[in-house]
PDB file of C-alpha atoms in Angstrom:
ATOM      1  CA  GLN A 280      17.416 -32.822  17.173  1.00 79.00           C
ATOM      2  CA  VAL A 281      18.566 -29.617  18.819  1.00 85.00           C
ATOM      3  CA  GLN A 282      16.793 -26.376  18.057  1.00 90.00           C
ATOM      4  CA  ALA A 283      18.235 -22.914  18.531  1.00 94.00           C
ATOM      5  CA  VAL A 284      15.771 -20.027  18.586  1.00 95.00           C
ATOM      6  CA  GLU A 285      17.034 -16.453  18.454  1.00 97.00           C
ATOM      7  CA  SER A 286      15.165 -13.415  19.709  1.00 97.00           C
ATOM      8  CA  GLY A 287      15.831  -9.817  20.652  1.00 98.00           C
ATOM      9  CA  GLY A 288      16.526  -8.274  17.275  1.00 97.00           C
ATOM     10  CA  GLY A 289      15.001  -5.008  16.204  1.00 97.00           C
ATOM     11  CA  LEU A 290      15.612  -1.427  15.171  1.00 98.00           C
ATOM     12  CA  VAL A 291      18.007   0.702  17.191  1.00 98.00           C
ATOM     13  CA  GLN A 292      19.788   4.004  16.667  1.00 98.00           C
ATOM     14  CA  THR A 293      23.527   4.371  16.284  1.00 98.00           C
ATOM     15  CA  GLY A 294      25.162   4.110  19.689  1.00 98.00           C
ATOM     16  CA  GLY A 295      22.327   2.085  21.148  1.00 98.00           C
ATOM     17  CA  SER A 296      22.279  -1.400  22.625  1.00 98.00           C
ATOM     18  CA  LEU A 297      20.465  -4.667  22.086  1.00 98.00           C
ATOM     19  CA  ARG A 298      20.673  -8.053  23.738  1.00 98.00           C
ATOM     20  CA  LEU A 299      20.083 -11.091  21.584  1.00 98.00           C
ATOM     21  CA  SER A 300      19.003 -14.366  23.118  1.00 98.00           C
ATOM     22  CA  CYS A 301      19.413 -17.905  21.850  1.00 96.00           C
ATOM     23  CA  THR A 302      17.266 -20.490  23.570  1.00 94.00           C
ATOM     24  CA  ALA A 303      18.174 -24.156  23.178  1.00 90.00           C
ATOM     25  CA  SER A 304      15.647 -26.992  23.060  1.00 86.00           C
ATOM     26  CA  ILE A 305      17.913 -29.095  25.289  1.00 79.00           C
ATOM     27  CA  SER A 306      19.872 -28.406  28.432  1.00 76.00           C
ATOM     28  CA  THR A 307      22.834 -26.214  27.608  1.00 70.00           C
ATOM     29  CA  PHE A 308      24.911 -28.415  29.852  1.00 72.00           C
ATOM     30  CA  ARG A 309      24.936 -30.668  26.781  1.00 81.00           C
ATOM     31  CA  ILE A 310      26.139 -27.831  24.556  1.00 85.00           C
ATOM     32  CA  ASN A 311      29.903 -27.681  24.141  1.00 90.00           C
ATOM     33  CA  ALA A 312      30.059 -24.205  22.700  1.00 94.00           C
ATOM     34  CA  VAL A 313      27.931 -21.373  21.393  1.00 95.00           C
ATOM     35  CA  SER A 314      28.707 -18.923  18.659  1.00 97.00           C
ATOM     36  CA  TRP A 315      27.061 -16.011  16.905  1.00 98.00           C
ATOM     37  CA  HIS A 316      27.404 -15.129  13.256  1.00 98.00           C
ATOM     38  CA  ARG A 317      25.861 -12.437  11.101  1.00 98.00           C
ATOM     39  CA  GLN A 318      25.014 -11.788   7.508  1.00 98.00           C
ATOM     40  CA  ALA A 319      24.565  -8.290   6.177  1.00 97.00           C
ATOM     41  CA  PRO A 320      22.480  -7.713   3.041  1.00 92.00           C
ATOM     42  CA  GLY A 321      24.396  -8.837  -0.026  1.00 94.00           C
ATOM     43  CA  LYS A 322      27.366 -10.081   1.971  1.00 97.00           C
ATOM     44  CA  GLN A 323      28.692 -13.395   3.203  1.00 97.00           C
ATOM     45  CA  ARG A 324      27.975 -14.736   6.655  1.00 97.00           C
ATOM     46  CA  ASP A 325      30.666 -13.708   9.129  1.00 98.00           C
ATOM     47  CA  PHE A 326      31.796 -14.882  12.540  1.00 98.00           C
ATOM     48  CA  VAL A 327      30.949 -12.580  15.443  1.00 98.00           C
ATOM     49  CA  ALA A 328      31.720 -14.334  18.722  1.00 98.00           C
ATOM     50  CA  ARG A 329      32.220 -17.766  20.247  1.00 97.00           C
ATOM     51  CA  LEU A 330      32.027 -19.081  23.791  1.00 96.00           C
ATOM     52  CA  PRO A 331      33.605 -22.521  24.185  1.00 91.00           C
ATOM     53  CA  SER A 332      33.099 -24.872  27.085  1.00 83.00           C
ATOM     54  CA  ASP A 333      36.215 -23.562  28.855  1.00 81.00           C
ATOM     55  CA  GLY A 334      34.464 -20.212  29.151  1.00 83.00           C
ATOM     56  CA  VAL A 335      37.072 -18.111  27.330  1.00 93.00           C
ATOM     57  CA  PRO A 336      35.285 -16.126  24.625  1.00 97.00           C
ATOM     58  CA  ASN A 337      36.705 -14.870  21.379  1.00 97.00           C
ATOM     59  CA  TYR A 338      35.408 -12.121  19.149  1.00 98.00           C
ATOM     60  CA  ALA A 339      35.737 -10.758  15.676  1.00 98.00           C
ATOM     61  CA  ASP A 340      37.924  -7.659  15.648  1.00 98.00           C
ATOM     62  CA  SER A 341      35.009  -5.583  14.401  1.00 98.00           C
ATOM     63  CA  VAL A 342      32.994  -6.179  17.581  1.00 98.00           C
ATOM     64  CA  LYS A 343      35.714  -6.568  20.201  1.00 98.00           C
ATOM     65  CA  GLY A 344      35.087  -4.278  23.152  1.00 98.00           C
ATOM     66  CA  ARG A 345      31.475  -3.651  22.143  1.00 98.00           C
ATOM     67  CA  PHE A 346      29.841  -7.106  22.151  1.00 98.00           C
ATOM     68  CA  THR A 347      29.763  -9.678  24.941  1.00 98.00           C
ATOM     69  CA  ILE A 348      28.797 -13.333  24.579  1.00 98.00           C
ATOM     70  CA  SER A 349      27.520 -15.271  27.576  1.00 96.00           C
ATOM     71  CA  ARG A 350      25.360 -18.224  28.545  1.00 93.00           C
ATOM     72  CA  ASP A 351      22.999 -19.112  31.364  1.00 91.00           C
ATOM     73  CA  ASN A 352      22.746 -22.878  31.681  1.00 87.00           C
ATOM     74  CA  ALA A 353      19.894 -22.591  34.180  1.00 89.00           C
ATOM     75  CA  LYS A 354      17.805 -20.941  31.443  1.00 90.00           C
ATOM     76  CA  ASN A 355      19.175 -22.999  28.520  1.00 90.00           C
ATOM     77  CA  THR A 356      19.968 -19.677  26.903  1.00 93.00           C
ATOM     78  CA  ALA A 357      22.945 -17.916  25.388  1.00 95.00           C
ATOM     79  CA  TYR A 358      23.196 -14.182  24.889  1.00 97.00           C
ATOM     80  CA  LEU A 359      24.923 -11.583  22.776  1.00 98.00           C
ATOM     81  CA  GLN A 360      24.997  -8.173  24.418  1.00 98.00           C
ATOM     82  CA  MET A 361      25.647  -5.538  21.776  1.00 98.00           C
ATOM     83  CA  ASN A 362      26.632  -2.021  22.802  1.00 98.00           C
ATOM     84  CA  SER A 363      27.717   1.069  20.871  1.00 98.00           C
ATOM     85  CA  LEU A 364      25.985  -0.240  17.787  1.00 98.00           C
ATOM     86  CA  LYS A 365      26.949   1.096  14.384  1.00 98.00           C
ATOM     87  CA  PRO A 366      25.087   1.056  11.058  1.00 97.00           C
ATOM     88  CA  GLU A 367      27.599  -1.540   9.815  1.00 97.00           C
ATOM     89  CA  ASP A 368      26.318  -3.917  12.502  1.00 98.00           C
ATOM     90  CA  THR A 369      23.045  -4.178  10.574  1.00 98.00           C
ATOM     91  CA  ALA A 370      22.567  -7.848   9.704  1.00 98.00           C
ATOM     92  CA  VAL A 371      20.677 -11.021  10.417  1.00 98.00           C
ATOM     93  CA  TYR A 372      22.283 -12.577  13.481  1.00 98.00           C
ATOM     94  CA  TYR A 373      22.470 -16.338  13.821  1.00 98.00           C
ATOM     95  CA  CYS A 374      23.103 -18.444  16.880  1.00 97.00           C
ATOM     96  CA  VAL A 375      24.947 -21.756  16.590  1.00 97.00           C
ATOM     97  CA  LEU A 376      24.888 -24.464  19.241  1.00 95.00           C
ATOM     98  CA  TYR A 377      27.591 -27.137  19.172  1.00 93.00           C
ATOM     99  CA  SER A 378      26.744 -30.533  20.605  1.00 89.00           C
ATOM    100  CA  GLY A 379      29.526 -33.011  20.010  1.00 85.00           C
ATOM    101  CA  ALA A 380      30.590 -32.704  16.397  1.00 86.00           C
ATOM    102  CA  ILE A 381      27.307 -31.219  15.210  1.00 91.00           C
ATOM    103  CA  ALA A 382      26.458 -27.552  14.791  1.00 94.00           C
ATOM    104  CA  TYR A 383      22.843 -26.484  15.051  1.00 94.00           C
ATOM    105  CA  TRP A 384      21.925 -23.157  13.476  1.00 96.00           C
ATOM    106  CA  GLY A 385      19.002 -20.974  14.370  1.00 96.00           C
ATOM    107  CA  GLU A 386      16.950 -19.157  11.768  1.00 97.00           C
ATOM    108  CA  GLY A 387      18.265 -15.750  12.689  1.00 97.00           C
ATOM    109  CA  THR A 388      17.036 -12.468  14.062  1.00 98.00           C
ATOM    110  CA  LEU A 389      17.308  -9.141  12.236  1.00 98.00           C
ATOM    111  CA  VAL A 390      19.193  -6.235  13.762  1.00 98.00           C
ATOM    112  CA  THR A 391      18.900  -2.862  12.064  1.00 98.00           C
ATOM    113  CA  VAL A 392      20.988   0.078  13.218  1.00 98.00           C
ATOM    114  CA  SER A 393      19.853   3.450  11.902  1.00 97.00           C
ATOM    115  CA  SER A 394      22.269   6.321  11.366  1.00 91.00           C
TER     116      SER A 394
END
C-alpha cells in the first residue's frame, strides 16, 4: 500500500507563494507519475498539474505560468510551487501518486488565499 502525505498548506495573502510537498511511503522511482488536484468549497475536484515519468509536465490553464510541479526522487517527495496566488486558488490540494495502474490519493492540505 502506497501512502501519499501532503504538507505545506496554510494561509497566504494574494500575490504570495506557497510550496506544497507530497511525501511517498515508497521510493518515488517506483512512481510513474504524480499529479495535484484541488477542491474549492462547494465545488468539484479539479485537475491542477501532472508530472509523468517522461518529465514533461502539464498544467490546468488556470495555473499555467504560476504553478510548477516537480519531484525529488532522492527525497521520495513531489512538490507544487505556487506563486502569484489568487483568492480563487483557495482549496484543499490533493496529491496523487501513480504506481502501475493504481492511483493513490493523499488526504489533502488546505490552502487559503486572503484578498
